Amino acid sequence: MSSPMTEPEPLPLPLGIGYERTPASELLGQADVLAVIGFGASAALPDDLRALRVGLEPLDASLLEVWRASAPVQTGRAGDLRWSSDGEHLFFAIEVDEATHGGITGAAEHAYRTLAAFVAASATPHLLRLWNYLDAINLGEGDAERYRQFCDGRARGMGAHPDTRYPAATAIGRQDGVRVLQVYGLAARHAGVPVENPRQVSAWRYPRQYGPTAPTFARGMLTATSQLLISGTAAVVGHASQHHDDLVAQIDETLANLASLLQRIDVDPSRFAAHSFLKAYLRDPADASLVAQALYAHLPSLGGLLLLAGDICRSELLVEIDGVHRNAD
């Protein structure tokens, strides 16, 4: 007797990600809002588990990053971690005071041990995207640099994971002097597909010169809903930084890397602009106008651009860009 045919499971709806000017108090009254992320000290955010203030100052209009779900949203806490979920997507955030964990290494280990355990035990066990913001990211010489110490702690907290399953990620230095590590991210019920850039050495294969523990992230993550979550991307070719102290050349190289990542998933780079939202992190806030002009000159139909003051993980790099791209329906 043959088995009855089963209907294939329908694909989930994509997570809505964009920038909005609506007040956060009004946004959080809307049933489909999974998360609202504000930037800088002046961001007006109510006390809500879905609202997170990031310690990076905006350099242009005060925009809120808004994640919109496709089903009713539940919220909760798990120790230091807070979360919201619609059953398909999970927003989570953890903020760790370095002083209570012996410095940035211990703070990173605690943050990642906590989030890894929580996500793995949830109904949305697949990590897709992570953002990491820490003060004074370039402080210290050699292996004592705080970014290298962060990488050590992150790896200890995450434990052993297959190289090909790292999530997309960004790590940027806060400039406010607050020694609190902020980590937030996105997980999902359906796994994504990590995407690497053929112009760049995969981060986890960096040679020893960049520290005892290589960074553990993919260059991008293609979700089950065909969104490309783009990791922090800068003027790095192979594993080497390019165009030291030349901001315009670094922007051009970064855009070449973004185009290469899109081509990797058979997306025409000319379609990047109209369906994309980008963040640009700038070491020097005085560069904001030049960076905005350069990006809009290359991407005149860009769906949204947020400029933030933040230090890049390599001291010679002046700008880093991350974002999200989704093909037109």
mmCIF file of C-alpha atoms in Angstrom:
data_model
loop_
_atom_site.group_PDB
_atom_site.id
_atom_site.type_symbol
_atom_site.label_atom_id
_atom_site.label_comp_id
_atom_site.label_asym_id
_atom_site.label_seq_id
_atom_site.Cartn_x
_atom_site.Cartn_y
_atom_site.Cartn_z
ATOM 1 C CA MET A 1 0.000 0.000 0.000
ATOM 2 C CA SER A 2 1.522 3.306 -1.006
ATOM 3 C CA SER A 3 1.941 6.118 1.474
ATOM 4 C CA PRO A 4 -0.265 9.177 0.992
ATOM 5 C CA MET A 5 1.534 12.108 -0.546
ATOM 6 C CA THR A 6 2.224 14.959 1.839
ATOM 7 C CA GLU A 7 2.039 18.586 0.891
ATOM 8 C CA PRO A 8 5.398 20.354 0.993
ATOM 9 C CA GLU A 9 5.798 22.806 3.855
ATOM 10 C CA PRO A 10 5.184 26.345 2.601
ATOM 11 C CA LEU A 11 8.140 28.687 2.683
ATOM 12 C CA PRO A 12 8.048 31.295 5.447
ATOM 13 C CA LEU A 13 7.466 34.942 4.658
ATOM 14 C CA PRO A 14 10.558 37.159 4.702
ATOM 15 C CA LEU A 15 11.335 39.269 7.723
ATOM 16 C CA GLY A 16 10.610 42.912 7.025
ATOM 17 C CA ILE A 17 13.743 44.986 7.688
ATOM 18 C CA GLY A 18 13.935 48.696 7.040
ATOM 19 C CA TYR A 19 14.524 52.175 8.435
ATOM 20 C CA GLU A 20 11.663 54.288 9.703
ATOM 21 C CA ARG A 21 11.082 57.706 11.302
ATOM 22 C CA THR A 22 7.889 56.801 13.161
ATOM 23 C CA PRO A 23 8.352 57.248 16.938
ATOM 24 C CA ALA A 24 9.358 54.042 18.680
ATOM 25 C CA SER A 25 6.422 54.249 21.104
ATOM 26 C CA GLU A 26 4.044 54.167 18.134
ATOM 27 C CA LEU A 27 5.946 51.406 16.349
ATOM 28 C CA LEU A 28 5.927 49.165 19.397
ATOM 29 C CA GLY A 29 2.169 49.465 19.549
ATOM 30 C CA GLN A 30 1.944 47.696 16.183
ATOM 31 C CA ALA A 31 1.319 43.952 16.384
ATOM 32 C CA ASP A 32 3.802 42.937 13.696
ATOM 33 C CA VAL A 33 6.890 44.650 15.128
ATOM 34 C CA LEU A 34 9.532 42.137 16.197
ATOM 35 C CA ALA A 35 12.266 44.642 17.100
ATOM 36 C CA VAL A 36 13.046 48.352 17.099
ATOM 37 C CA ILE A 37 16.714 49.328 17.210
ATOM 38 C CA GLY A 38 17.694 52.909 18.005
ATOM 39 C CA PHE A 39 21.143 54.429 17.761
ATOM 40 C CA GLY A 40 22.889 56.886 20.033
ATOM 41 C CA ALA A 41 22.141 58.553 23.335
ATOM 42 C CA SER A 42 19.257 60.638 22.017
ATOM 43 C CA ALA A 43 17.177 57.771 20.578
ATOM 44 C CA ALA A 44 13.804 57.852 22.339
ATOM 45 C CA LEU A 45 12.985 54.239 23.211
ATOM 46 C CA PRO A 46 10.329 53.023 25.659
ATOM 47 C CA ASP A 47 10.901 50.217 28.145
ATOM 48 C CA ASP A 48 10.062 47.273 25.901
ATOM 49 C CA LEU A 49 11.826 43.944 25.401
ATOM 50 C CA ARG A 50 11.723 44.524 21.643
ATOM 51 C CA ALA A 51 13.525 47.890 21.857
ATOM 52 C CA LEU A 52 17.316 48.124 21.903
ATOM 53 C CA ARG A 53 19.526 51.201 22.058
ATOM 54 C CA VAL A 54 22.894 50.683 20.323
ATOM 55 C CA GLY A 55 25.834 52.717 21.594
ATOM 56 C CA LEU A 56 26.794 54.180 18.196
ATOM 57 C CA GLU A 57 25.928 57.767 17.318
ATOM 58 C CA PRO A 58 24.005 58.421 14.079
ATOM 59 C CA LEU A 59 25.645 60.874 11.676
ATOM 60 C CA ASP A 60 22.574 61.929 9.698
ATOM 61 C CA ALA A 61 18.837 61.653 10.236
ATOM 62 C CA SER A 62 17.798 59.810 13.386
ATOM 63 C CA LEU A 63 16.347 56.634 11.877
ATOM 64 C CA LEU A 64 15.085 53.542 13.658
ATOM 65 C CA GLU A 65 15.790 50.072 12.323
ATOM 66 C CA VAL A 66 12.537 48.126 12.391
ATOM 67 C CA TRP A 67 12.056 44.369 12.027
ATOM 68 C CA ARG A 68 8.524 43.298 11.086
ATOM 69 C CA ALA A 69 7.188 39.793 11.644
ATOM 70 C CA SER A 70 4.539 37.779 9.803
ATOM 71 C CA ALA A 71 2.782 36.237 12.817
ATOM 72 C CA PRO A 72 1.898 37.233 16.411
ATOM 73 C CA VAL A 73 4.954 38.206 18.450
ATOM 74 C CA GLN A 74 5.833 36.836 21.881
ATOM 75 C CA THR A 75 8.539 38.257 24.166
ATOM 76 C CA GLY A 76 10.494 37.110 27.176
ATOM 77 C CA ARG A 77 13.728 37.008 29.146
ATOM 78 C CA ALA A 78 16.216 34.211 29.760
ATOM 79 C CA GLY A 79 18.690 35.409 32.351
ATOM 80 C CA ASP A 80 20.713 38.253 30.816
ATOM 81 C CA LEU A 81 19.160 37.721 27.388
ATOM 82 C CA ARG A 82 15.896 39.187 26.103
ATOM 83 C CA TRP A 83 14.034 38.001 23.068
ATOM 84 C CA SER A 84 10.996 38.304 20.821
ATOM 85 C CA SER A 85 9.734 35.780 18.290
ATOM 86 C CA ASP A 86 6.942 35.180 15.784
ATOM 87 C CA GLY A 87 7.704 31.445 15.660
ATOM 88 C CA GLU A 88 9.738 31.758 12.451
ATOM 89 C CA HIS A 89 12.194 34.505 13.374
ATOM 90 C CA LEU A 90 13.859 35.256 16.703
ATOM 91 C CA PHE A 91 15.308 38.600 17.782
ATOM 92 C CA PHE A 92 17.594 38.418 20.812
ATOM 93 C CA ALA A 93 19.895 40.821 22.622
ATOM 94 C CA ILE A 94 22.352 40.634 25.478
ATOM 95 C CA GLU A 95 24.370 43.412 27.101
ATOM 96 C CA VAL A 96 27.298 42.453 29.313
ATOM 97 C CA ASP A 97 29.240 44.774 31.617
ATOM 98 C CA GLU A 98 32.900 43.950 31.075
ATOM 99 C CA ALA A 99 33.772 44.805 34.682
ATOM 100 C CA THR A 100 31.669 41.926 35.994
ATOM 101 C CA HIS A 101 33.399 39.385 33.738
ATOM 102 C CA GLY A 102 37.067 40.353 33.967
ATOM 103 C CA GLY A 103 37.249 42.309 30.697
ATOM 104 C CA ILE A 104 36.209 41.939 27.093
ATOM 105 C CA THR A 105 37.311 38.304 26.734
ATOM 106 C CA GLY A 106 35.176 37.146 29.639
ATOM 107 C CA ALA A 107 32.266 39.340 28.582
ATOM 108 C CA ALA A 108 32.321 37.891 25.068
ATOM 109 C CA GLU A 109 32.559 34.336 26.367
ATOM 110 C CA HIS A 110 29.581 34.896 28.670
ATOM 111 C CA ALA A 111 27.491 36.574 25.966
ATOM 112 C CA TYR A 112 28.113 33.856 23.408
ATOM 113 C CA ARG A 113 27.748 30.955 25.800
ATOM 114 C CA THR A 114 24.400 32.387 26.864
ATOM 115 C CA LEU A 115 23.029 33.140 23.408
ATOM 116 C CA ALA A 116 24.301 29.916 21.838
ATOM 117 C CA ALA A 117 22.588 27.798 24.492
ATOM 118 C CA PHE A 118 19.347 29.767 24.285
ATOM 119 C CA VAL A 119 19.097 29.732 20.499
ATOM 120 C CA ALA A 120 19.975 26.023 20.234
ATOM 121 C CA ALA A 121 17.209 25.111 22.684
ATOM 122 C CA SER A 122 14.586 27.317 21.027
ATOM 123 C CA ALA A 123 12.107 26.599 18.220
ATOM 124 C CA THR A 124 14.312 28.860 16.047
ATOM 125 C CA PRO A 125 17.690 27.113 16.412
ATOM 126 C CA HIS A 126 19.480 28.453 13.328
ATOM 127 C CA LEU A 127 21.707 31.487 13.870
ATOM 128 C CA LEU A 128 21.598 33.751 10.835
ATOM 129 C CA ARG A 129 23.041 37.125 11.822
ATOM 130 C CA LEU A 130 24.919 38.739 14.735
ATOM 131 C CA TRP A 131 25.985 42.304 15.558
ATOM 132 C CA ASN A 132 28.698 43.034 18.136
ATOM 133 C CA TYR A 133 29.470 46.489 19.516
ATOM 134 C CA LEU A 134 32.302 47.024 22.000
ATOM 135 C CA ASP A 135 34.230 50.034 23.217
ATOM 136 C CA ALA A 136 37.823 50.809 22.141
ATOM 137 C CA ILE A 137 37.996 47.944 19.663
ATOM 138 C CA ASN A 138 41.553 48.805 18.501
ATOM 139 C CA LEU A 139 43.054 49.471 21.944
ATOM 140 C CA GLY A 140 46.091 47.339 22.782
ATOM 141 C CA GLU A 141 49.101 46.082 20.859
ATOM 142 C CA GLY A 142 49.401 42.740 19.094
ATOM 143 C CA ASP A 143 47.401 39.955 20.715
ATOM 144 C CA ALA A 144 46.440 42.340 23.542
ATOM 145 C CA GLU A 145 44.220 44.299 21.140
ATOM 146 C CA ARG A 146 40.663 44.307 22.402
ATOM 147 C CA TYR A 147 39.230 43.011 19.121
ATOM 148 C CA ARG A 148 41.527 39.985 19.251
ATOM 149 C CA GLN A 149 40.527 39.399 22.856
ATOM 150 C CA PHE A 150 36.875 39.629 21.855
ATOM 151 C CA CYS A 151 37.469 37.001 19.147
ATOM 152 C CA ASP A 152 39.037 34.705 21.775
ATOM 153 C CA GLY A 153 36.035 35.055 24.081
ATOM 154 C CA ARG A 154 33.505 34.653 21.283
ATOM 155 C CA ALA A 155 35.111 31.387 20.155
ATOM 156 C CA ARG A 156 35.192 30.026 23.712
ATOM 157 C CA GLY A 157 31.542 30.854 24.204
ATOM 158 C CA MET A 158 30.364 29.408 20.916
ATOM 159 C CA GLY A 159 32.326 26.191 21.292
ATOM 160 C CA ALA A 160 33.004 23.879 18.366
ATOM 161 C CA HIS A 161 30.924 24.627 15.235
ATOM 162 C CA PRO A 162 31.415 23.443 11.655
ATOM 163 C CA ASP A 163 33.331 26.042 9.661
ATOM 164 C CA THR A 164 30.629 26.267 7.016
ATOM 165 C CA ARG A 165 27.831 27.111 9.486
ATOM 166 C CA TYR A 166 29.072 30.382 10.918
ATOM 167 C CA PRO A 167 26.463 33.170 10.827
ATOM 168 C CA ALA A 168 26.904 36.514 9.141
ATOM 169 C CA ALA A 169 28.255 39.087 11.595
ATOM 170 C CA THR A 170 29.510 42.594 12.258
ATOM 171 C CA ALA A 171 31.905 43.803 14.977
ATOM 172 C CA ILE A 172 32.329 47.566 15.429
ATOM 173 C CA GLY A 173 33.914 49.741 18.090
ATOM 174 C CA ARG A 174 31.780 52.056 20.182
ATOM 175 C CA GLN A 175 33.229 55.548 20.676
ATOM 176 C CA ASP A 176 31.355 56.416 23.876
ATOM 177 C CA GLY A 177 33.765 54.944 26.446
ATOM 178 C CA VAL A 178 31.117 52.585 27.828
ATOM 179 C CA ARG A 179 32.643 49.187 28.532
ATOM 180 C CA VAL A 180 29.462 47.214 27.894
ATOM 181 C CA LEU A 181 29.490 44.585 25.169
ATOM 182 C CA GLN A 182 26.295 44.653 23.129
ATOM 183 C CA VAL A 183 25.373 41.601 21.057
ATOM 184 C CA TYR A 184 22.105 41.206 19.227
ATOM 185 C CA GLY A 185 21.045 38.924 16.459
ATOM 186 C CA LEU A 186 18.584 37.022 14.348
ATOM 187 C CA ALA A 187 17.829 33.306 14.378
ATOM 188 C CA ALA A 188 15.196 31.357 12.468
ATOM 189 C CA ARG A 189 13.250 28.114 12.359
ATOM 190 C CA HIS A 190 14.672 27.437 8.882
ATOM 191 C CA ALA A 191 18.417 27.279 8.297
ATOM 192 C CA GLY A 192 20.179 29.700 6.000
ATOM 193 C CA VAL A 193 23.052 29.080 3.616
ATOM 194 C CA PRO A 194 26.379 30.793 4.426
ATOM 195 C CA VAL A 195 27.865 32.695 1.488
ATOM 196 C CA GLU A 196 31.562 33.443 1.004
ATOM 197 C CA ASN A 197 33.190 36.085 -1.189
ATOM 198 C CA PRO A 198 35.703 34.726 -3.726
ATOM 199 C CA ARG A 199 37.650 38.011 -3.517
ATOM 200 C CA GLN A 200 38.317 37.417 0.182
ATOM 201 C CA VAL A 201 39.812 34.690 2.337
ATOM 202 C CA SER A 202 37.118 33.277 4.605
ATOM 203 C CA ALA A 203 37.470 35.000 7.963
ATOM 204 C CA TRP A 204 37.940 31.767 9.939
ATOM 205 C CA ARG A 205 40.936 30.939 7.703
ATOM 206 C CA TYR A 206 42.837 34.155 8.385
ATOM 207 C CA PRO A 207 46.551 33.576 9.056
ATOM 208 C CA ARG A 208 48.049 33.895 12.544
ATOM 209 C CA GLN A 209 49.146 37.514 11.955
ATOM 210 C CA TYR A 210 45.575 38.634 12.715
ATOM 211 C CA GLY A 211 45.498 37.024 16.145
ATOM 212 C CA PRO A 212 45.466 33.671 17.930
ATOM 213 C CA THR A 213 41.762 33.125 17.209
ATOM 214 C CA ALA A 214 40.404 33.830 13.745
ATOM 215 C CA PRO A 215 37.082 35.687 13.465
ATOM 216 C CA THR A 216 34.181 33.254 13.203
ATOM 217 C CA PHE A 217 31.648 34.580 10.713
ATOM 218 C CA ALA A 218 30.466 34.060 7.153
ATOM 219 C CA ARG A 219 30.640 36.907 4.635
ATOM 220 C CA GLY A 220 26.870 36.655 4.190
ATOM 221 C CA MET A 221 23.875 34.467 4.939
ATOM 222 C CA LEU A 222 21.192 33.606 2.397
ATOM 223 C CA THR A 223 17.989 32.959 4.310
ATOM 224 C CA ALA A 224 15.232 30.499 3.469
ATOM 225 C CA THR A 225 13.232 33.538 2.314
ATOM 226 C CA SER A 226 15.948 34.602 -0.168
ATOM 227 C CA GLN A 227 17.203 37.563 1.827
ATOM 228 C CA LEU A 228 20.956 38.086 1.783
ATOM 229 C CA LEU A 229 22.181 39.217 5.195
ATOM 230 C CA ILE A 230 25.487 40.951 4.509
ATOM 231 C CA SER A 231 28.262 40.882 7.089
ATOM 232 C CA GLY A 232 30.435 43.863 7.897
ATOM 233 C CA THR A 233 32.401 44.413 4.680
ATOM 234 C CA ALA A 234 35.453 46.600 4.172
ATOM 235 C CA ALA A 235 38.378 47.139 1.799
ATOM 236 C CA VAL A 236 39.941 43.715 2.339
ATOM 237 C CA VAL A 237 41.127 41.618 -0.615
ATOM 238 C CA GLY A 238 42.399 38.157 0.155
ATOM 239 C CA HIS A 239 43.109 38.765 3.826
ATOM 240 C CA ALA A 240 44.941 42.089 3.454
ATOM 241 C CA SER A 241 43.598 45.606 3.985
ATOM 242 C CA GLN A 242 43.774 47.835 0.930
ATOM 243 C CA HIS A 243 44.188 51.596 0.331
ATOM 244 C CA HIS A 244 45.408 52.706 3.740
ATOM 245 C CA ASP A 245 44.220 56.256 4.526
ATOM 246 C CA ASP A 246 42.370 56.593 1.186
ATOM 247 C CA LEU A 247 38.676 56.757 2.039
ATOM 248 C CA VAL A 248 37.343 56.995 -1.522
ATOM 249 C CA ALA A 249 39.415 54.011 -2.664
ATOM 250 C CA GLN A 250 38.259 52.026 0.377
ATOM 251 C CA ILE A 251 34.628 52.742 -0.486
ATOM 252 C CA ASP A 252 35.192 51.569 -4.064
ATOM 253 C CA GLU A 253 36.898 48.366 -2.876
ATOM 254 C CA THR A 254 34.129 47.706 -0.376
ATOM 255 C CA LEU A 255 31.491 48.102 -3.080
ATOM 256 C CA ALA A 256 33.442 45.676 -5.275
ATOM 257 C CA ASN A 257 33.289 43.159 -2.427
ATOM 258 C CA LEU A 258 29.545 43.657 -2.031
ATOM 259 C CA ALA A 259 29.020 43.156 -5.764
ATOM 260 C CA SER A 260 31.117 39.985 -5.659
ATOM 261 C CA LEU A 261 29.008 38.620 -2.799
ATOM 262 C CA LEU A 262 25.808 39.225 -4.756
ATOM 263 C CA GLN A 263 27.239 37.557 -7.852
ATOM 264 C CA ARG A 264 28.011 34.539 -5.692
ATOM 265 C CA ILE A 265 24.270 33.951 -5.317
ATOM 266 C CA ASP A 266 23.563 34.799 -8.973
ATOM 267 C CA VAL A 267 22.158 38.249 -8.267
ATOM 268 C CA ASP A 268 22.951 40.995 -10.740
ATOM 269 C CA PRO A 269 24.798 43.686 -8.725
ATOM 270 C CA SER A 270 22.828 46.346 -10.600
ATOM 271 C CA ARG A 271 19.744 45.148 -8.677
ATOM 272 C CA PHE A 272 21.483 45.652 -5.351
ATOM 273 C CA ALA A 273 20.410 49.229 -4.792
ATOM 274 C CA ALA A 274 16.640 49.172 -5.137
ATOM 275 C CA HIS A 275 16.053 46.321 -2.673
ATOM 276 C CA SER A 276 18.768 46.971 -0.103
ATOM 277 C CA PHE A 277 19.242 48.694 3.227
ATOM 278 C CA LEU A 278 22.790 49.470 4.277
ATOM 279 C CA LYS A 279 24.647 50.697 7.342
ATOM 280 C CA ALA A 280 27.974 52.473 6.903
ATOM 281 C CA TYR A 281 30.238 52.675 9.949
ATOM 282 C CA LEU A 282 32.734 55.566 9.844
ATOM 283 C CA ARG A 283 35.839 55.927 11.955
ATOM 284 C CA ASP A 284 35.797 59.710 11.466
ATOM 285 C CA PRO A 285 32.339 61.341 11.709
ATOM 286 C CA ALA A 286 33.604 64.192 9.511
ATOM 287 C CA ASP A 287 33.568 61.746 6.571
ATOM 288 C CA ALA A 288 29.786 61.286 6.692
ATOM 289 C CA SER A 289 28.904 63.601 3.806
ATOM 290 C CA LEU A 290 31.586 62.189 1.515
ATOM 291 C CA VAL A 291 30.581 58.595 2.248
ATOM 292 C CA ALA A 292 26.894 59.290 1.672
ATOM 293 C CA GLN A 293 27.619 61.042 -1.618
ATOM 294 C CA ALA A 294 29.860 58.217 -2.799
ATOM 295 C CA LEU A 295 27.364 55.479 -1.909
ATOM 296 C CA TYR A 296 24.416 57.207 -3.510
ATOM 297 C CA ALA A 297 26.513 57.916 -6.614
ATOM 298 C CA HIS A 298 27.088 54.149 -6.958
ATOM 299 C CA LEU A 299 23.649 53.125 -5.667
ATOM 300 C CA PRO A 300 21.186 55.910 -6.557
ATOM 301 C CA SER A 301 18.096 53.789 -5.801
ATOM 302 C CA LEU A 302 19.301 52.551 -2.420
ATOM 303 C CA GLY A 303 16.346 51.623 -0.230
ATOM 304 C CA GLY A 304 17.900 53.130 2.905
ATOM 305 C CA LEU A 305 21.249 54.201 4.316
ATOM 306 C CA LEU A 306 22.185 54.662 7.955
ATOM 307 C CA LEU A 307 25.516 56.358 8.797
ATOM 308 C CA LEU A 308 27.009 55.562 12.209
ATOM 309 C CA ALA A 309 30.162 56.648 14.006
ATOM 310 C CA GLY A 310 32.173 53.561 14.887
ATOM 311 C CA ASP A 311 35.702 52.180 14.820
ATOM 312 C CA ILE A 312 36.529 49.387 12.368
ATOM 313 C CA CYS A 313 38.216 46.239 13.680
ATOM 314 C CA ARG A 314 41.437 47.048 11.792
ATOM 315 C CA SER A 315 42.917 50.431 12.628
ATOM 316 C CA GLU A 316 43.909 51.167 9.001
ATOM 317 C CA LEU A 317 40.328 50.798 7.762
ATOM 318 C CA LEU A 318 38.124 53.892 7.660
ATOM 319 C CA VAL A 319 34.729 52.526 6.660
ATOM 320 C CA GLU A 320 32.744 49.300 6.874
ATOM 321 C CA ILE A 321 29.348 48.497 5.382
ATOM 322 C CA ASP A 322 26.753 45.861 6.185
ATOM 323 C CA GLY A 323 23.111 45.399 5.280
ATOM 324 C CA VAL A 324 20.352 43.290 3.831
ATOM 325 C CA HIS A 325 19.271 42.630 0.248
ATOM 326 C CA ARG A 326 16.096 40.987 -0.998
ATOM 327 C CA ASN A 327 15.154 40.335 -4.598
ATOM 328 C CA ALA A 328 11.989 41.924 -5.923
ATOM 329 C CA ASP A 329 8.878 39.755 -5.608
#
